[in-house]
């Protein structure tokens, strides 16, 4: 049952990516790191569709709404939908947490408050036999004449079925 077990069983924070992490996770984190070297938190301008093309189907975009103190899912990557069998576009992180007994909102908040990536070894919520790596990468969407908006790219890279 999806709602049983604590979030600590499903999302294990990591200080860094392990050598066994999927190559796509290493490459996306390195791209974010290069952009972050130029400024504390990269902007969306650093991540064009061309730049993100290798990972576009692996990324969901969460946008922070200060009035709700929550993150809304604006885009759900096609590989994430295929992996989980669910599309949460339009939902908020706390809804995901309530449904799966996870700590997604807390992890997204840590990315927002620190301006640093959050890395987790992840049990795929809908398929408890699948494991993966989740990256939460904060970015700023700059808007002329308006307040900038914080977004977080969430990317999931599953381990091959034989790696548990």
Short mmCIF file of C-alpha atoms in Angstrom, two decimals:
data_model
loop_
_atom_site.label_atom_id
_atom_site.label_comp_id
_atom_site.label_asym_id
_atom_site.label_seq_id
_atom_site.Cartn_x
_atom_site.Cartn_y
_atom_site.Cartn_z
CA UNK A 1 0.00 0.00 0.00
CA UNK A 2 1.46 3.36 -1.04
CA UNK A 3 0.63 5.21 2.17
CA UNK A 4 2.45 2.89 4.56
CA UNK A 5 5.98 3.48 5.80
CA UNK A 6 7.78 6.68 6.60
CA UNK A 7 9.36 9.05 4.14
CA UNK A 8 12.79 8.09 5.46
CA UNK A 9 12.22 4.64 3.95
CA UNK A 10 11.41 6.12 0.54
CA UNK A 11 13.73 9.13 0.24
CA UNK A 12 17.26 8.85 1.61
CA UNK A 13 19.21 12.13 1.43
CA UNK A 14 22.70 11.91 -0.04
CA UNK A 15 25.62 14.34 0.23
CA UNK A 16 26.68 13.55 -3.31
CA UNK A 17 25.90 11.25 -6.20
CA UNK A 18 27.48 7.84 -5.91
CA UNK A 19 29.64 6.43 -8.66
CA UNK A 20 26.85 3.90 -9.35
CA UNK A 21 24.26 6.62 -10.04
CA UNK A 22 22.94 6.72 -13.61
CA UNK A 23 25.11 8.73 -16.01
CA UNK A 24 22.19 11.07 -16.81
CA UNK A 25 22.01 12.14 -13.18
CA UNK A 26 25.73 12.95 -13.12
CA UNK A 27 25.51 14.92 -16.37
CA UNK A 28 22.45 16.97 -15.31
CA UNK A 29 23.95 17.77 -11.90
CA UNK A 30 27.20 18.85 -13.62
CA UNK A 31 25.23 21.14 -15.98
CA UNK A 32 23.49 22.77 -12.98
CA UNK A 33 26.87 23.10 -11.21
CA UNK A 34 28.44 24.91 -14.16
CA UNK A 35 25.53 27.38 -14.22
CA UNK A 36 25.72 27.80 -10.43
CA UNK A 37 29.43 28.69 -10.72
CA UNK A 38 28.36 31.88 -12.50
CA UNK A 39 25.73 32.86 -9.90
CA UNK A 40 24.47 31.44 -6.62
CA UNK A 41 21.26 30.05 -8.09
CA UNK A 42 21.11 29.52 -11.86
CA UNK A 43 18.33 31.15 -13.84
CA UNK A 44 15.94 29.53 -16.28
CA UNK A 45 17.89 31.32 -19.02
CA UNK A 46 20.76 28.91 -18.23
CA UNK A 47 18.49 26.00 -19.14
CA UNK A 48 17.08 26.32 -22.64
CA UNK A 49 15.12 23.48 -24.25
CA UNK A 50 18.24 22.74 -26.33
CA UNK A 51 20.46 22.62 -23.24
CA UNK A 52 17.99 20.36 -21.43
CA UNK A 53 17.18 18.15 -24.42
CA UNK A 54 19.03 15.06 -23.11
CA UNK A 55 16.92 15.14 -19.93
CA UNK A 56 13.69 16.86 -20.99
CA UNK A 57 11.61 13.72 -20.42
CA UNK A 58 13.25 13.11 -17.02
CA UNK A 59 12.40 16.51 -15.54
CA UNK A 60 9.37 17.86 -13.74
CA UNK A 61 9.17 21.58 -12.97
CA UNK A 62 7.86 22.72 -9.61
CA UNK A 63 7.10 26.40 -9.04
CA UNK A 64 7.06 27.92 -5.57
CA UNK A 65 3.91 29.77 -4.50
CA UNK A 66 4.72 31.90 -1.41
CA UNK A 67 1.04 32.51 -0.64
CA UNK A 68 0.55 28.75 -0.19
CA UNK A 69 4.12 27.96 0.91
CA UNK A 70 3.93 25.09 -1.55
CA UNK A 71 5.26 24.00 -4.92
CA UNK A 72 2.97 23.43 -7.89
CA UNK A 73 3.87 20.91 -10.57
CA UNK A 74 3.89 22.80 -13.88
CA UNK A 75 5.44 20.13 -16.07
CA UNK A 76 5.73 16.37 -15.56
CA UNK A 77 8.44 14.63 -17.56
CA UNK A 78 7.22 11.87 -19.85
CA UNK A 79 9.76 9.36 -18.45
CA UNK A 80 8.55 10.17 -14.93
CA UNK A 81 4.96 9.55 -16.01
CA UNK A 82 5.97 6.27 -17.64
CA UNK A 83 7.97 5.22 -14.58
CA UNK A 84 5.27 6.05 -12.05
CA UNK A 85 2.15 5.53 -14.13
CA UNK A 86 0.82 8.87 -12.85
CA UNK A 87 0.66 12.48 -13.99
CA UNK A 88 0.51 15.03 -11.16
CA UNK A 89 0.56 18.19 -13.32
CA UNK A 90 -1.25 21.01 -11.54
CA UNK A 91 -1.01 19.35 -8.13
CA UNK A 92 1.04 20.65 -5.20
CA UNK A 93 3.91 18.94 -3.40
CA UNK A 94 1.90 18.58 -0.19
CA UNK A 95 -0.74 16.63 -2.12
CA UNK A 96 1.96 14.20 -3.25
CA UNK A 97 3.20 13.94 0.35
CA UNK A 98 -0.29 13.18 1.65
CA UNK A 99 -0.86 10.53 -0.99
CA UNK A 100 2.47 8.71 -0.60
CA UNK A 101 3.52 9.57 3.00
CA UNK A 102 6.66 11.27 1.70
CA UNK A 103 8.64 14.41 2.45
CA UNK A 104 8.76 15.98 -1.03
CA UNK A 105 7.65 19.41 0.23
CA UNK A 106 10.40 19.41 2.86
CA UNK A 107 13.03 18.44 0.27
CA UNK A 108 11.83 21.10 -2.17
CA UNK A 109 11.87 23.64 0.68
CA UNK A 110 15.48 22.70 1.49
CA UNK A 111 16.43 23.35 -2.15
CA UNK A 112 14.61 26.70 -2.00
CA UNK A 113 16.13 27.81 1.30
CA UNK A 114 19.71 26.69 0.61
CA UNK A 115 19.83 27.36 -3.14
CA UNK A 116 21.64 24.03 -3.45
CA UNK A 117 20.72 20.76 -5.10
CA UNK A 118 19.10 18.08 -3.01
CA UNK A 119 19.99 14.51 -3.89
CA UNK A 120 18.05 11.46 -2.74
CA UNK A 121 18.22 7.73 -3.19
CA UNK A 122 14.61 7.03 -3.97
CA UNK A 123 12.19 4.17 -3.80
CA UNK A 124 9.82 4.73 -6.71
CA UNK A 125 6.62 5.36 -4.76
CA UNK A 126 4.33 3.45 -7.10
CA UNK A 127 6.73 0.53 -7.64
CA UNK A 128 8.42 -0.38 -4.38
CA UNK A 129 10.78 -2.76 -6.17
CA UNK A 130 12.25 0.10 -8.31
CA UNK A 131 15.00 2.36 -7.01
CA UNK A 132 16.41 5.54 -8.45
CA UNK A 133 18.13 8.84 -7.83
CA UNK A 134 16.15 12.05 -7.47
CA UNK A 135 17.72 15.45 -8.05
CA UNK A 136 16.06 18.69 -6.92
CA UNK A 137 17.75 21.62 -8.66
CA UNK A 138 16.67 25.18 -7.76
CA UNK A 139 16.50 27.80 -10.51
CA UNK A 140 15.18 31.35 -10.70
CA UNK A 141 12.69 32.43 -13.33
CA UNK A 142 13.47 36.10 -13.90
CA UNK A 143 10.50 38.28 -14.83
CA UNK A 144 10.90 41.89 -15.90
CA UNK A 145 8.79 44.24 -13.84
CA UNK A 146 7.65 41.38 -11.56
CA UNK A 147 9.05 39.48 -8.65
CA UNK A 148 11.32 36.61 -9.64
CA UNK A 149 9.93 33.13 -9.09
CA UNK A 150 11.79 30.17 -7.70
CA UNK A 151 11.37 26.91 -9.54
CA UNK A 152 12.85 23.52 -8.80
CA UNK A 153 13.67 20.98 -11.47
CA UNK A 154 12.91 17.52 -10.16
CA UNK A 155 14.60 14.74 -12.10
CA UNK A 156 14.34 11.01 -11.48
CA UNK A 157 16.82 8.55 -12.91
CA UNK A 158 15.94 4.92 -12.20
CA UNK A 159 18.60 2.33 -11.57
CA UNK A 160 18.49 -0.59 -14.00
CA UNK A 161 16.15 -3.32 -12.74
CA UNK A 162 19.08 -5.53 -11.74
CA UNK A 163 20.64 -2.81 -9.49
CA UNK A 164 18.88 -2.71 -6.15
#
